[in-house]
Amino acid sequence: MPTIVIAVGIFAFCGYVIGRSVLKRIKGETSCGCGGGCSGCGTSFNCDDSTNK
Amino acid sequence: MRFIALLGNPNSGKSTLFNELTGAKQHVGNWPGVTVEKKEGKLKGHKDITLVDLPGIYSLSPYTLEEVVSRDYIIKEKPNAIINIIDSTNLERNLYLTTQAIETGVPVVVALNMMDLIEKRGLKIDLEALSKVLGGIPIVPISALENKGLDKLIDEAIQLSKDHVKSDTLHYGEAIEASIKGIIDVVGLNDASARYHAIKLIENDERVIEDLKLTEAQQKEVKAIVEKLEDSLDNDGETLITNSRYDFITGFISDVINKPAKVKDKLTFSDKIDSVVTNRFLALPIFALVMFVVYYISIHTIGGQSQDWVGEYLIDPFGGWMEGFLTDIGASDWIVDLVVNGIIAGVGAVLTFVPQIMLLFMFLSFLEGCGYMSRIAFIMDRIFRRFGLSGKSFIPFLMATGCAVPSIMATRTIENDNDRRMTIIITSFMPCGAKLPIIVMIGAALFPDYPFLAPAMYLVAIFAIILSGILLKQTPLFSGDPAPFIIELPEYRLPKFKNVVLMMWEKAKGFIQKAGTVIFVASVVIWFLSSYDFSFEAVDVNDSMMASIGSVVAPIFAPLGFGSWQAAAGAFAGLVAKENLVATMGILYNLGEGLEEGSEPELVEAVRAHFNVASGMAYLLFNLFCIPCIAAMGAIKREMGSWGWTLFAFFYQTAFAYILALLVYQIGSRLI
C-alpha cells in the first residue's frame, strides 16, 4: 500500500510538471531557463512575477 | 482603469521606480536594454491605476526597437499621464526627451531622480524655474533608490491623470510654427497629439506618414510645406527640429542649475575611480582580479564550505532518514531505490550548489548595482570593436552569466540583423548559473588546488566569443561594420541592500524551484533508464537502458577523452537543463560501481575516478559551449524566426565545442 501511494504521488507530480510545461509552451508564454520565473536572472519578459497581475 | 506610463532615458531609474511603486520584482540593470518590452503593474494602494514601464529611450524617433515600443504606446494607447523620469545628474540630455513627451499631448509630470547625488555634489536645481520654462508642468524631486519623494510624485501623476492637464509646449520660431500650423490644417489633425504629428511630418518620420494614412494630395501638400521651410532655413526638417530643441534647452539650463564656483571643474568621486578602473592598461587586469576574488570567495572559500555543509548535514542525513522511513513503513525496495538513489541523489546533487549560487549572484548584483558592470561593458566594447563585434552584443553576454534565455531576447536591441544573429549564436557561450555546478564539480574533483578555474572559464568564454566573432565576420553571412554602442556610465554608489538580497534570493529560488520540478522529473527518468533494461527488468546499471543508449553515443566522444557511456548520458541529460548533468552524474555514480575500494561514493570521488585532468577539462569545455538547454534552444528558435538559422546556430555551437574539447584533450593528454 505505501508503495502504491508514494508511486502515484511521484508520477502524479511528474505529470503535473510536464503538463504545466507543455501548457505554457502551447500558450506561448516565455519562461526562463533558470526555472522559477525571470526576475532573478536579468530579464523582463512576460513573467508573472514581474507584474502585479 | 487609468494608465500611467514611465518614460525616460536608459538607466534613469525607471525600473527601480516601477518596482518601488508597484511592489514588483522586475530586474533592474545598470545598462541599456534591460527593459525591451513594456511592463505593467498595479500601483500600490491604487488598484484602478496601472503603471507601465517603457523601454529606456533618448528620443521619440523611430530608430530603435525601444523607441518604437515606447512611442507607439504613448501615441496609440494614449495613457492618462506620463511620469517622465529624469537623471538629474544629466539634466540637459534627459530634457531632450521631455520636450518631445510634452508634445504628445499626454499630461506629463517630471520626476527628477537621483536628487541625492545632486545634493552630494553641492548643486541645486531651481524647480520652479524649470517648471516655468517647460510650460508649467509639475516637477517632483525624487530618489527612487532611497524611496524619497515618491508619494508626492504619485499624487501629482494621479491628479494629472484625472484632470487631463495639458501643458504649453516649446516655441520653435516663426517659420517652423507656421509650417506646423500649415500641416495641421492640411492633414486635418485635431486631437491632442496634432502638434506631435505635425512636427514628426516635418522630421519626415516615415512611420508617422504611414500611421496617418495620408492621401497622395495631402502628402504632396505636406512635402511642399516642409520643402519651403527647409529652403528658407537652409537645413533639413529633422535637423531644424533637433537643433531647436537643443537651443531651447541650452537657453535655460545654466539658469536652472545652480553650480557653486568651488564645484565647477572638480573631478567627482566617480571620475576618480574611473580614471583607474577604465584606464587603458589597468582596466582588464582589474576586471580579472575582481572576477577572481568574486569566484574565489563564492566557490572556494565560503561557498565551498557551505556546499560541503549542505551535503554533509542536510542532503546525506535526509537521504539516510528517508531510506529508514520508507523501509519502516514497508515500501518496496524499488520505491526506496527510486526515492533515495534516484530523486534524492539527483535533486540533492544540484541543491548542494545553492549556497554558491547565492553568493555568486550576491557579488554580481553588487557589482552591477554599484555601477562597475557598466564600466566592464564600456571596456569590453573597446576590445570587441577591434574584432568587428558590436559593443551592443556585450550586454546580452553580461546577462547570459545569469541565464541564456533573457540574453538571447536582449539581442532585440541590436538593429543590424547580421550582428543580432551572430550574438544569438554565441551568447550562450557565457557560462550561465546552471553551468556553474558543472564547473564546480569538475574543479573540485580534478583541480582542487586551482581556485582560478571558475573565473578562467569565464575568460575562456570571452575568448571563444571573440574568436567566433572573428570567424563568423569573415563569412558573407555576418560581414559588415559593427553597430554603434551608447552606454551610460552611472555614478558609483552603494547598491541598495534590498536589491542585492532580492537578486540573490530570486536566483536561489529559481534554482531550488528548478531542482524541485525539472530536475526531479529528470531524476525519475534517469533512475528508470538506469535501473531497468529494455524488457523492463531490474538490472545492474551497466546493463541498463541508459548504458545501452549511452554506449551507442559514447564513441562519438571517445576522441575527446570521455568515451564512457555515463559521460555521454550526462552530456545529453544536460540538454534538458544544464544542472541535470550533475544530477545525472549523481544518480549514475550513486547506482554504479567503479570507485576505488574504500572511497566514498561521492560525486567528486566518482568524477575523479572516471576522468583525468585532460579528459575532465575537455568534458567541461564541451558542456559549456555545446548547444544550450532546451529553454535556450526555444529562445533561439523564436528570436531567429527560422529553422535554417536555428539549426545553423546549433551546428556551430556543437562543432565549436567539439573541436575545442578535441584540441584540449589531444594536446593536454600528450603534455601530461
XYZ file of C-alpha atoms in Angstrom:
725
model
C 0.000 0.000 0.000
C 2.693 2.597 0.901
C 4.466 1.745 -2.343
C 1.370 2.476 -4.399
C 0.661 5.748 -2.605
C 4.233 7.003 -2.984
C 4.495 5.845 -6.603
C 1.208 7.516 -7.528
C 2.340 10.691 -5.759
C 5.681 10.790 -7.576
C 4.236 10.072 -11.008
C 1.336 12.497 -10.500
C 3.830 15.218 -9.618
C 5.916 14.383 -12.701
C 2.758 14.542 -14.818
C 1.881 17.933 -13.327
C 5.362 19.360 -14.061
C 5.378 18.068 -17.630
C 1.749 19.109 -18.246
C 2.351 22.626 -16.933
C 5.432 22.989 -19.121
C 3.550 21.791 -22.222
C 0.643 24.112 -21.424
C 3.000 27.085 -21.126
C 4.506 26.248 -24.480
C 1.075 25.945 -26.112
C 0.042 29.304 -24.662
C 3.253 30.805 -25.995
C 4.455 32.028 -22.609
C 8.126 32.712 -22.324
C 9.820 31.029 -19.455
C 13.314 31.477 -18.258
C 15.942 28.789 -18.453
C 16.812 29.156 -14.807
C 13.495 27.953 -13.552
C 11.247 29.888 -11.260
C 10.353 32.915 -13.291
C 12.607 35.510 -14.766
C 13.211 38.208 -12.233
C 16.224 36.515 -10.770
C 18.248 36.226 -13.892
C 18.119 39.514 -15.666
C 15.037 39.507 -17.782
C 11.769 41.309 -18.022
C 9.797 39.281 -20.486
C 6.254 38.060 -19.914
C 6.917 36.845 -16.405
C 4.131 36.548 -13.905
C 6.329 37.553 -11.027
C 7.479 40.781 -12.633
C 3.967 42.173 -12.729
C 1.310 42.553 -10.100
C -1.318 40.756 -12.125
C -8.909 51.783 -15.270
C -6.287 54.509 -15.697
C -2.800 54.072 -17.099
C 0.332 55.997 -16.175
C 3.434 55.488 -18.318
C 7.015 55.650 -17.059
C 9.154 57.280 -19.726
C 12.830 58.154 -19.548
C 16.367 57.733 -20.840
C 18.122 54.388 -20.400
C 19.453 53.960 -16.886
C 17.489 56.876 -15.464
C 15.921 54.632 -12.818
C 12.594 53.675 -14.415
C 12.640 50.040 -13.389
C 13.750 50.919 -9.845
C 10.862 53.389 -9.631
C 8.488 50.828 -11.173
C 9.455 48.243 -8.560
C 9.045 50.743 -5.725
C 5.639 51.904 -6.946
C 4.178 48.516 -7.815
C 5.965 46.184 -5.443
C 7.131 44.169 -8.451
C 10.485 42.462 -8.598
C 11.433 43.334 -12.131
C 15.126 43.038 -12.804
C 16.961 46.330 -12.571
C 20.012 46.631 -14.765
C 22.703 49.233 -14.879
C 22.884 49.112 -18.645
C 20.559 49.795 -21.563
C 18.309 47.076 -22.931
C 17.139 45.533 -19.643
C 13.581 46.513 -20.494
C 12.927 45.881 -24.166
C 9.210 45.400 -23.787
C 6.764 47.450 -21.803
C 5.840 46.014 -18.409
C 2.663 46.634 -16.474
C 1.978 46.609 -12.753
C -0.767 47.834 -10.452
C 0.122 50.944 -8.474
C 0.415 50.085 -4.776
C -2.713 51.249 -2.963
C -4.487 52.170 -6.218
C -5.929 49.052 -7.818
C -7.569 51.144 -10.542
C -4.263 52.538 -11.801
C -1.827 50.571 -13.936
C 1.767 51.691 -14.183
C 3.521 50.932 -17.483
C 7.319 50.707 -17.530
C 8.528 51.613 -21.019
C 11.945 50.796 -22.507
C 14.575 53.483 -21.940
C 14.955 55.835 -24.897
C 16.680 59.092 -25.778
C 14.035 60.404 -28.141
C 10.706 59.546 -29.725
C 12.355 58.940 -33.106
C 11.714 55.540 -34.650
C 15.357 54.442 -34.978
C 15.475 51.661 -32.403
C 13.066 48.957 -31.267
C 12.858 50.545 -27.812
C 11.876 53.896 -29.314
C 9.189 52.308 -31.441
C 7.737 50.350 -28.479
C 7.690 53.429 -26.224
C 6.276 55.927 -28.637
C 3.700 53.545 -30.109
C 2.394 53.016 -26.609
C 2.149 56.732 -25.857
C 0.644 57.774 -29.186
C -1.603 54.806 -29.883
C -2.603 53.619 -26.413
C -2.761 57.164 -25.018
C -2.046 56.697 -21.289
C -3.757 59.098 -18.895
C -0.449 60.581 -17.793
C 3.295 60.217 -18.279
C 5.846 60.189 -15.484
C 8.966 61.386 -17.265
C 11.808 60.181 -15.071
C 14.966 62.211 -15.472
C 18.503 61.564 -14.279
C 19.189 64.883 -12.550
C 22.926 64.422 -12.937
C 22.452 64.540 -16.735
C 19.683 67.101 -16.862
C 20.480 68.703 -20.211
C 20.462 65.478 -22.202
C 17.448 63.990 -20.415
C 15.314 67.065 -21.064
C 15.503 66.434 -24.811
C 13.023 63.580 -24.373
C 10.902 65.751 -22.085
C 10.406 68.330 -24.836
C 9.058 65.549 -27.045
C 6.931 63.936 -24.354
C 5.151 67.234 -23.746
C 4.290 67.475 -27.457
C 2.450 64.140 -27.447
C -0.498 65.831 -25.764
C -0.439 63.405 -22.827
C -0.139 65.192 -19.447
C 3.443 64.958 -18.151
C 4.910 65.095 -14.661
C 8.688 65.198 -14.429
C 10.358 63.060 -11.750
C 13.817 64.467 -11.098
C 15.574 61.304 -9.982
C 18.922 60.955 -8.198
C 18.481 64.250 -6.401
C 20.521 62.819 -3.532
C 23.545 62.787 -5.851
C 22.867 66.383 -6.896
C 22.887 67.414 -3.249
C 26.064 65.471 -2.577
C 27.757 67.334 -5.409
C 26.728 70.629 -3.873
C 24.473 71.508 -6.814
C 20.986 72.981 -6.738
C 18.216 72.774 -9.307
C 15.676 75.588 -9.371
C 12.495 73.524 -9.649
C 10.173 76.483 -10.062
C 12.230 77.978 -12.879
C 12.465 74.573 -14.602
C 8.722 74.041 -14.382
C 8.101 77.517 -15.759
C 10.303 77.080 -18.861
C 8.701 73.689 -19.515
C 5.248 75.215 -19.710
C 4.247 74.804 -16.083
C 4.433 71.017 -15.860
C 4.775 69.639 -12.325
C 8.325 68.740 -11.298
C 8.954 66.470 -8.332
C 12.439 65.772 -6.915
C 12.836 62.100 -6.005
C 15.338 59.383 -5.231
C 13.883 56.110 -6.485
C 16.675 54.153 -4.838
C 16.182 55.835 -1.457
C 12.369 55.809 -1.813
C 12.185 59.588 -1.342
C 9.597 61.902 -2.887
C 7.581 59.048 -4.403
C 4.315 59.822 -2.586
C 4.282 63.363 -3.919
C 5.138 62.114 -7.394
C 2.232 59.686 -7.373
C -0.159 62.331 -6.073
C 0.834 64.640 -8.930
C 0.536 61.880 -11.538
C -2.890 60.785 -10.287
C -4.091 64.372 -10.249
C -2.850 64.890 -13.807
C -4.473 61.674 -14.991
C -7.793 62.883 -13.558
C -7.619 66.471 -14.735
C -6.031 65.822 -18.146
C -3.983 68.990 -17.703
C -2.000 69.637 -20.848
C 0.986 71.944 -20.643
C 2.213 74.517 -23.105
C 4.981 73.396 -25.412
C 8.153 74.978 -26.626
C 8.025 77.574 -29.393
C 10.109 76.646 -32.446
C 10.286 80.106 -34.016
C 8.008 81.796 -36.513
C 8.949 79.812 -39.625
C 8.640 76.357 -38.066
C 5.500 77.287 -36.137
C 3.888 78.462 -39.396
C 4.769 75.128 -41.010
C 3.347 73.184 -38.044
C 0.109 75.119 -38.326
C 0.013 74.600 -42.100
C 0.480 70.848 -41.759
C -2.186 70.574 -39.045
C -4.634 72.314 -41.400
C -3.702 70.257 -44.462
C -3.880 66.889 -42.675
C -6.896 67.870 -40.606
C -5.249 66.958 -37.306
C -7.443 67.889 -34.398
C -6.674 65.625 -31.454
C -4.317 66.220 -28.524
C -1.339 64.843 -30.430
C -1.885 67.027 -33.521
C 1.197 69.116 -32.845
C 3.324 65.995 -32.258
C 2.237 64.507 -35.579
C 2.850 67.752 -37.466
C 6.367 68.013 -36.035
C 7.047 64.391 -36.951
C 5.950 65.113 -40.516
C 8.468 67.965 -40.660
C 11.063 65.432 -39.472
C 9.951 63.214 -42.382
C 9.134 60.370 -39.993
C 8.069 57.520 -42.269
C 6.198 55.583 -39.589
C 4.043 58.622 -38.816
C 3.344 59.151 -42.528
C 2.269 55.515 -42.658
C 0.177 55.683 -39.464
C -1.720 58.805 -40.540
C -2.665 57.193 -43.872
C -2.252 60.456 -45.781
C -3.757 60.734 -49.220
C -1.429 61.454 -52.125
C -2.688 65.023 -52.278
C -2.037 65.527 -48.565
C 1.426 64.049 -48.876
C 2.223 66.447 -51.711
C 0.990 69.445 -49.752
C 2.912 68.426 -46.625
C 6.014 67.875 -48.727
C 5.659 71.332 -50.247
C 5.346 72.948 -46.808
C 8.397 71.114 -45.476
C 10.495 71.890 -48.580
C 9.591 75.531 -48.316
C 10.658 75.540 -44.667
C 13.916 73.720 -45.440
C 14.739 76.165 -48.227
C 14.016 79.188 -46.080
C 16.150 77.979 -43.143
C 18.727 76.158 -45.284
C 18.626 72.863 -43.408
C 16.638 69.625 -43.434
C 13.495 69.363 -41.335
C 14.785 66.812 -38.828
C 17.911 68.846 -38.087
C 15.885 72.023 -37.729
C 13.622 70.456 -35.111
C 16.517 68.782 -33.266
C 18.542 71.995 -33.175
C 15.538 73.971 -31.968
C 15.035 71.585 -29.078
C 18.685 71.713 -28.023
C 18.786 75.520 -28.445
C 15.730 75.706 -26.243
C 17.323 73.554 -23.527
C 20.747 75.195 -23.602
C 18.982 78.557 -23.463
C 17.785 77.980 -19.914
C 19.880 75.168 -18.422
C 22.526 77.385 -16.820
C 19.805 79.451 -15.137
C 18.184 76.333 -13.699
C 21.245 74.549 -12.311
C 22.989 76.439 -9.601
C 26.610 75.375 -9.531
C 28.783 76.947 -6.815
C 32.177 78.126 -8.051
C 34.077 75.587 -5.971
C 32.170 72.707 -7.582
C 32.987 73.706 -11.135
C 35.537 71.548 -12.951
C 36.154 69.424 -9.883
C 36.578 65.706 -10.522
C 33.765 63.726 -8.947
C 34.331 60.589 -6.873
C 33.198 58.508 -9.867
C 35.610 60.324 -12.183
C 38.485 59.498 -9.873
C 37.583 55.792 -9.700
C 37.053 55.669 -13.454
C 40.488 57.122 -14.097
C 41.821 53.862 -12.627
C 39.280 51.133 -13.461
C 38.728 52.200 -17.076
C 42.378 53.008 -17.635
C 43.631 51.691 -20.962
C 46.227 49.412 -19.327
C 44.747 48.720 -15.905
C 41.120 48.032 -16.848
C 41.471 44.398 -17.886
C 43.831 43.272 -15.086
C 41.498 44.922 -12.552
C 38.492 43.172 -14.124
C 40.304 39.815 -13.995
C 41.270 40.426 -10.366
C 37.722 41.402 -9.377
C 36.260 38.299 -11.018
C 38.912 36.100 -9.407
C 38.068 37.433 -5.950
C 34.333 37.001 -6.587
C 34.683 33.407 -7.712
C 37.308 32.545 -5.131
C 35.018 33.588 -2.294
C 31.829 32.226 -3.903
C 33.144 28.851 -4.872
C 36.251 28.002 -2.922
C 36.090 29.562 0.488
C 32.714 30.390 1.998
C 30.781 28.859 -0.913
C 32.784 25.632 -0.925
C 32.460 25.181 2.825
C 28.730 25.886 2.652
C 28.339 23.336 -0.126
C 30.080 20.682 1.950
C 27.908 21.604 4.900
C 24.671 21.294 2.905
C 25.752 17.911 1.548
C 27.033 16.563 4.844
C 24.394 17.872 7.244
C 21.267 18.197 5.097
C 21.222 16.050 1.957
C 23.054 12.943 3.219
C 21.212 12.694 6.566
C 17.933 13.342 4.772
C 18.672 10.507 2.332
C 19.510 8.185 5.226
C 16.422 9.191 7.158
C 14.192 8.737 4.116
C 15.619 5.285 3.440
C 14.907 4.240 7.018
C 11.459 5.790 6.961
C 10.420 4.120 3.710
C 11.743 0.756 4.875
C 9.925 1.125 8.185
C 6.569 1.797 6.565
C 7.017 -1.232 4.361
C 7.684 0.403 0.987
C 9.048 -1.900 -1.708
C 12.755 -1.982 -2.427
C 12.289 -0.384 -5.833
C 10.461 2.646 -4.417
C 13.171 3.077 -1.761
C 15.749 2.916 -4.533
C 13.816 5.416 -6.686
C 13.477 7.927 -3.851
C 16.944 7.577 -2.339
C 19.215 6.719 -5.263
C 17.129 8.467 -7.911
C 15.355 11.561 -6.631
C 17.435 12.454 -3.579
C 20.727 11.632 -5.320
C 19.775 13.695 -8.395
C 17.984 16.634 -6.807
C 20.364 16.634 -3.852
C 23.421 16.818 -6.103
C 22.005 20.021 -7.594
C 20.770 21.513 -4.319
C 24.207 21.408 -2.739
C 25.170 24.235 -5.106
C 22.561 26.658 -3.749
C 24.969 28.432 -1.333
C 27.493 29.009 -4.104
C 24.835 30.277 -6.492
C 23.541 32.668 -3.829
C 26.982 34.008 -3.014
C 27.975 34.424 -6.644
C 24.849 36.340 -7.540
C 25.098 38.462 -4.437
C 28.524 39.602 -5.638
C 27.411 40.043 -9.257
C 24.375 42.014 -8.115
C 26.628 44.221 -6.005
C 28.992 44.830 -8.927
C 26.074 45.677 -11.193
C 24.317 47.869 -8.655
C 27.399 49.884 -7.775
C 27.998 50.706 -11.435
C 31.112 48.609 -12.109
C 29.466 46.256 -14.620
C 28.589 49.228 -16.842
C 32.290 50.052 -16.927
C 33.011 46.462 -17.940
C 30.579 46.812 -20.846
C 32.395 50.016 -21.826
C 35.821 48.361 -21.544
C 34.725 45.277 -23.478
C 33.159 47.434 -26.176
C 36.617 48.874 -26.847
C 38.009 45.356 -27.229
C 35.074 43.818 -29.108
C 35.031 46.634 -31.636
C 38.563 45.770 -32.735
C 37.309 42.336 -33.733
C 34.271 43.574 -35.604
C 31.768 42.780 -32.853
C 29.147 45.304 -31.867
C 29.600 46.658 -28.360
C 25.849 46.236 -28.052
C 26.458 42.493 -28.053
C 28.236 42.655 -24.738
C 25.047 43.472 -22.829
C 23.491 40.113 -23.795
C 26.783 38.437 -22.884
C 26.662 40.024 -19.433
C 23.046 38.956 -18.988
C 23.961 35.427 -20.089
C 26.002 34.974 -16.916
C 22.565 34.707 -15.258
C 20.618 32.832 -17.916
C 20.884 32.432 -21.692
C 17.152 32.913 -22.340
C 16.884 36.627 -21.452
C 20.258 37.282 -23.026
C 19.026 35.837 -26.330
C 15.948 38.064 -26.085
C 18.047 41.100 -25.200
C 19.628 40.880 -28.650
C 16.447 42.564 -29.915
C 18.144 45.876 -29.177
C 20.718 45.176 -31.921
C 19.354 46.746 -35.092
C 21.776 45.117 -37.517
C 20.395 41.657 -38.394
C 23.815 40.131 -39.026
C 25.151 41.296 -35.658
C 21.971 40.197 -33.948
C 22.063 36.670 -35.368
C 25.736 36.336 -34.564
C 25.136 37.483 -30.977
C 22.298 34.967 -30.568
C 24.570 32.180 -31.753
C 27.461 32.965 -29.416
C 25.794 34.480 -26.344
C 25.144 31.089 -24.745
C 28.902 30.516 -24.652
C 28.903 32.591 -21.462
C 28.528 30.157 -18.560
C 25.071 30.684 -17.046
C 24.153 29.966 -13.437
C 23.085 26.438 -14.360
C 26.530 25.648 -15.762
C 28.221 26.725 -12.555
C 27.623 23.329 -10.867
C 29.409 21.612 -13.768
C 32.413 23.924 -13.366
C 32.443 23.388 -9.606
C 32.054 19.617 -9.938
C 34.979 19.265 -12.348
C 37.012 21.863 -10.447
C 36.547 20.170 -7.068
C 37.351 16.739 -8.496
C 40.271 17.460 -10.781
C 41.577 20.940 -9.983
C 41.115 21.268 -6.207
C 44.245 23.395 -5.827
C 43.392 25.817 -8.646
C 40.883 28.415 -7.450
C 41.137 30.289 -10.719
C 39.327 27.564 -12.716
C 35.871 29.197 -12.490
C 36.964 32.753 -13.424
C 39.209 31.193 -16.079
C 36.152 29.560 -17.649
C 34.558 32.990 -17.982
C 37.686 34.350 -19.620
C 37.762 31.311 -21.937
C 34.128 32.080 -22.807
C 35.012 35.680 -23.686
C 37.898 34.350 -25.767
C 35.511 31.894 -27.510
C 33.119 34.756 -28.231
C 35.845 36.946 -29.709
C 37.217 34.047 -31.751
C 33.729 33.237 -33.036
C 33.194 36.900 -33.847
C 36.357 36.948 -35.920
C 35.490 33.671 -37.672
C 31.853 34.487 -38.407
C 32.620 38.042 -39.530
C 34.818 36.573 -42.269
C 31.767 34.971 -43.861
C 29.351 36.918 -46.073
C 26.518 35.890 -43.711
C 27.791 38.128 -40.912
C 30.021 40.713 -42.586
C 29.519 44.440 -42.058
C 30.546 47.183 -39.661
C 29.583 46.810 -36.027
C 26.674 48.933 -34.834
C 27.381 51.991 -32.653
C 27.081 51.462 -28.926
C 25.983 54.029 -26.364
C 26.078 53.288 -22.667
C 25.531 55.443 -19.627
C 28.236 55.259 -17.021
C 26.244 55.784 -13.850
C 27.690 57.353 -10.730
C 29.325 54.819 -8.432
C 27.148 54.266 -5.416
C 26.454 51.632 -2.832
C 23.694 49.415 -4.220
C 20.509 49.138 -2.252
C 20.794 46.226 0.179
C 17.254 45.151 -0.710
C 18.115 44.837 -4.424
C 21.218 42.752 -3.737
C 19.358 40.419 -1.405
C 16.407 40.271 -3.797
C 18.559 39.163 -6.717
C 20.355 36.621 -4.537
C 17.061 35.271 -3.264
C 15.389 35.183 -6.688
C 18.333 33.308 -8.110
C 18.310 30.785 -5.273
C 14.531 30.456 -5.510
C 14.719 29.800 -9.247
C 17.471 27.254 -8.710
C 15.565 25.435 -5.948
C 12.298 25.510 -7.924
C 14.044 24.049 -10.927
C 15.611 21.340 -8.776
C 12.169 20.568 -7.373
C 10.483 20.357 -10.761
C 12.573 19.798 -13.907
C 15.455 18.060 -12.140
C 13.012 15.989 -10.065
C 11.296 14.665 -13.202
C 14.599 14.165 -14.996
C 15.956 12.262 -11.976
C 12.984 9.883 -12.057
C 13.502 9.299 -15.793
C 17.253 8.820 -15.404
C 16.756 6.440 -12.475
C 14.266 4.424 -14.514
C 16.548 4.268 -17.557
C 19.494 3.369 -15.321
C 17.730 0.667 -13.322
C 15.886 -1.329 -15.981
C 16.711 -2.907 -19.294
C 14.567 -2.842 -22.430
C 12.443 -5.745 -21.170
C 11.707 -3.660 -18.043
C 13.548 -5.985 -15.717
C 15.609 -4.584 -12.876
C 19.291 -4.908 -13.799
C 22.687 -3.579 -12.837
C 23.299 -0.029 -14.050
C 25.870 -1.267 -16.577
C 23.216 -3.408 -18.283
C 20.502 -0.748 -18.161
C 18.730 1.100 -20.964
C 20.799 4.174 -20.152
C 24.009 2.187 -20.547
C 22.806 0.756 -23.863
C 21.805 4.161 -25.245
C 24.915 5.866 -23.849
C 27.164 3.199 -25.337
C 25.817 3.933 -28.820
C 26.631 7.633 -28.493
C 29.814 7.314 -26.446
C 32.190 6.511 -29.357
C 31.494 9.991 -30.782
C 33.118 11.431 -27.677
C 35.977 8.956 -27.460
C 38.402 11.282 -29.327
C 37.562 13.937 -26.724
C 38.653 11.626 -23.888
C 35.260 10.922 -22.356
C 34.003 7.935 -24.278
C 32.248 6.304 -21.302
C 28.507 5.844 -21.567
C 27.994 7.696 -18.258
C 29.714 10.826 -19.583
C 27.715 10.684 -22.807
C 24.467 10.219 -20.861
C 25.363 13.197 -18.646
C 26.006 15.441 -21.645
C 22.670 14.518 -23.203
C 20.792 14.898 -19.923
C 22.293 18.383 -19.700
C 20.279 19.400 -22.741
C 17.111 19.297 -20.626
C 18.736 21.647 -18.125
C 22.438 22.055 -17.607
C 22.287 21.252 -13.891
C 20.845 17.940 -14.978
C 24.325 16.840 -15.975
C 25.361 16.988 -12.334
C 22.120 15.288 -11.246
C 22.716 12.509 -13.789
C 26.277 12.015 -12.561
C 24.931 11.904 -9.018
C 22.488 9.130 -9.894
C 24.709 7.110 -12.211
C 27.673 7.075 -9.891
C 25.458 6.503 -6.875
C 23.993 3.432 -8.550
C 27.162 2.327 -10.168
C 30.482 0.869 -9.251
C 33.956 1.558 -10.430
C 35.134 3.569 -7.460
C 38.285 2.635 -5.685
C 37.717 0.343 -2.771
C 37.157 2.269 0.402
C 36.395 5.539 -1.286
C 33.168 7.326 -0.506
C 30.516 7.139 -3.223
C 30.562 10.907 -3.511
C 30.175 12.724 -6.763
C 33.595 14.320 -6.575
C 35.301 10.990 -5.872
C 33.401 9.390 -8.727
C 34.342 12.104 -11.216
C 37.962 11.790 -10.141
C 37.798 8.042 -10.757
C 36.356 8.401 -14.272
C 38.222 11.423 -15.658
C 41.795 12.622 -15.764
C 42.799 16.290 -15.976
C 42.770 16.391 -19.791
C 39.527 14.490 -20.318
C 37.850 16.354 -17.443
C 38.767 19.711 -18.934
C 37.588 18.548 -22.375
C 34.291 17.367 -20.845
C 33.835 20.676 -19.051
C 34.544 22.767 -22.157
C 32.315 20.628 -24.360
C 29.374 21.023 -21.996
C 29.935 24.745 -21.549
C 29.994 25.542 -25.249
C 27.758 22.956 -26.946
C 24.079 23.695 -27.611
C 22.431 25.147 -24.528
C 19.451 23.798 -22.570
C 16.042 23.242 -24.132
C 14.650 26.580 -22.871
C 17.501 28.469 -24.521
C 17.088 26.421 -27.703
C 13.449 27.510 -27.804
C 14.500 31.133 -27.338
C 16.988 30.820 -30.202
C 14.268 29.440 -32.490
C 11.843 32.233 -31.505
C 14.366 35.015 -31.974
C 15.895 33.636 -35.164
C 12.455 33.161 -36.664
C 13.634 30.401 -38.976
C 14.642 26.766 -38.678
C 17.566 27.335 -41.033
C 19.253 29.861 -38.749
C 18.327 27.866 -35.666
C 19.946 24.711 -36.993
C 22.955 26.735 -38.085
C 23.274 28.026 -34.506
C 23.061 24.511 -33.042
C 25.549 23.166 -35.554
C 28.020 25.994 -34.973
C 27.843 25.726 -31.170
C 28.263 21.949 -31.168
C 31.049 21.984 -33.754
C 32.882 24.720 -31.855
C 32.557 22.809 -28.562
C 33.634 19.538 -30.147
C 36.723 20.968 -31.834
C 37.770 22.895 -28.719
C 37.366 19.822 -26.493
C 39.199 17.685 -29.049
C 42.166 20.071 -29.130
C 42.289 20.377 -25.348
C 42.201 16.615 -24.796
C 44.577 15.652 -27.592
C 47.146 18.312 -26.693
C 46.588 18.043 -22.942
C 46.912 14.270 -22.776
C 50.239 14.437 -24.585
C 51.592 17.089 -22.239
C 50.566 15.344 -19.011
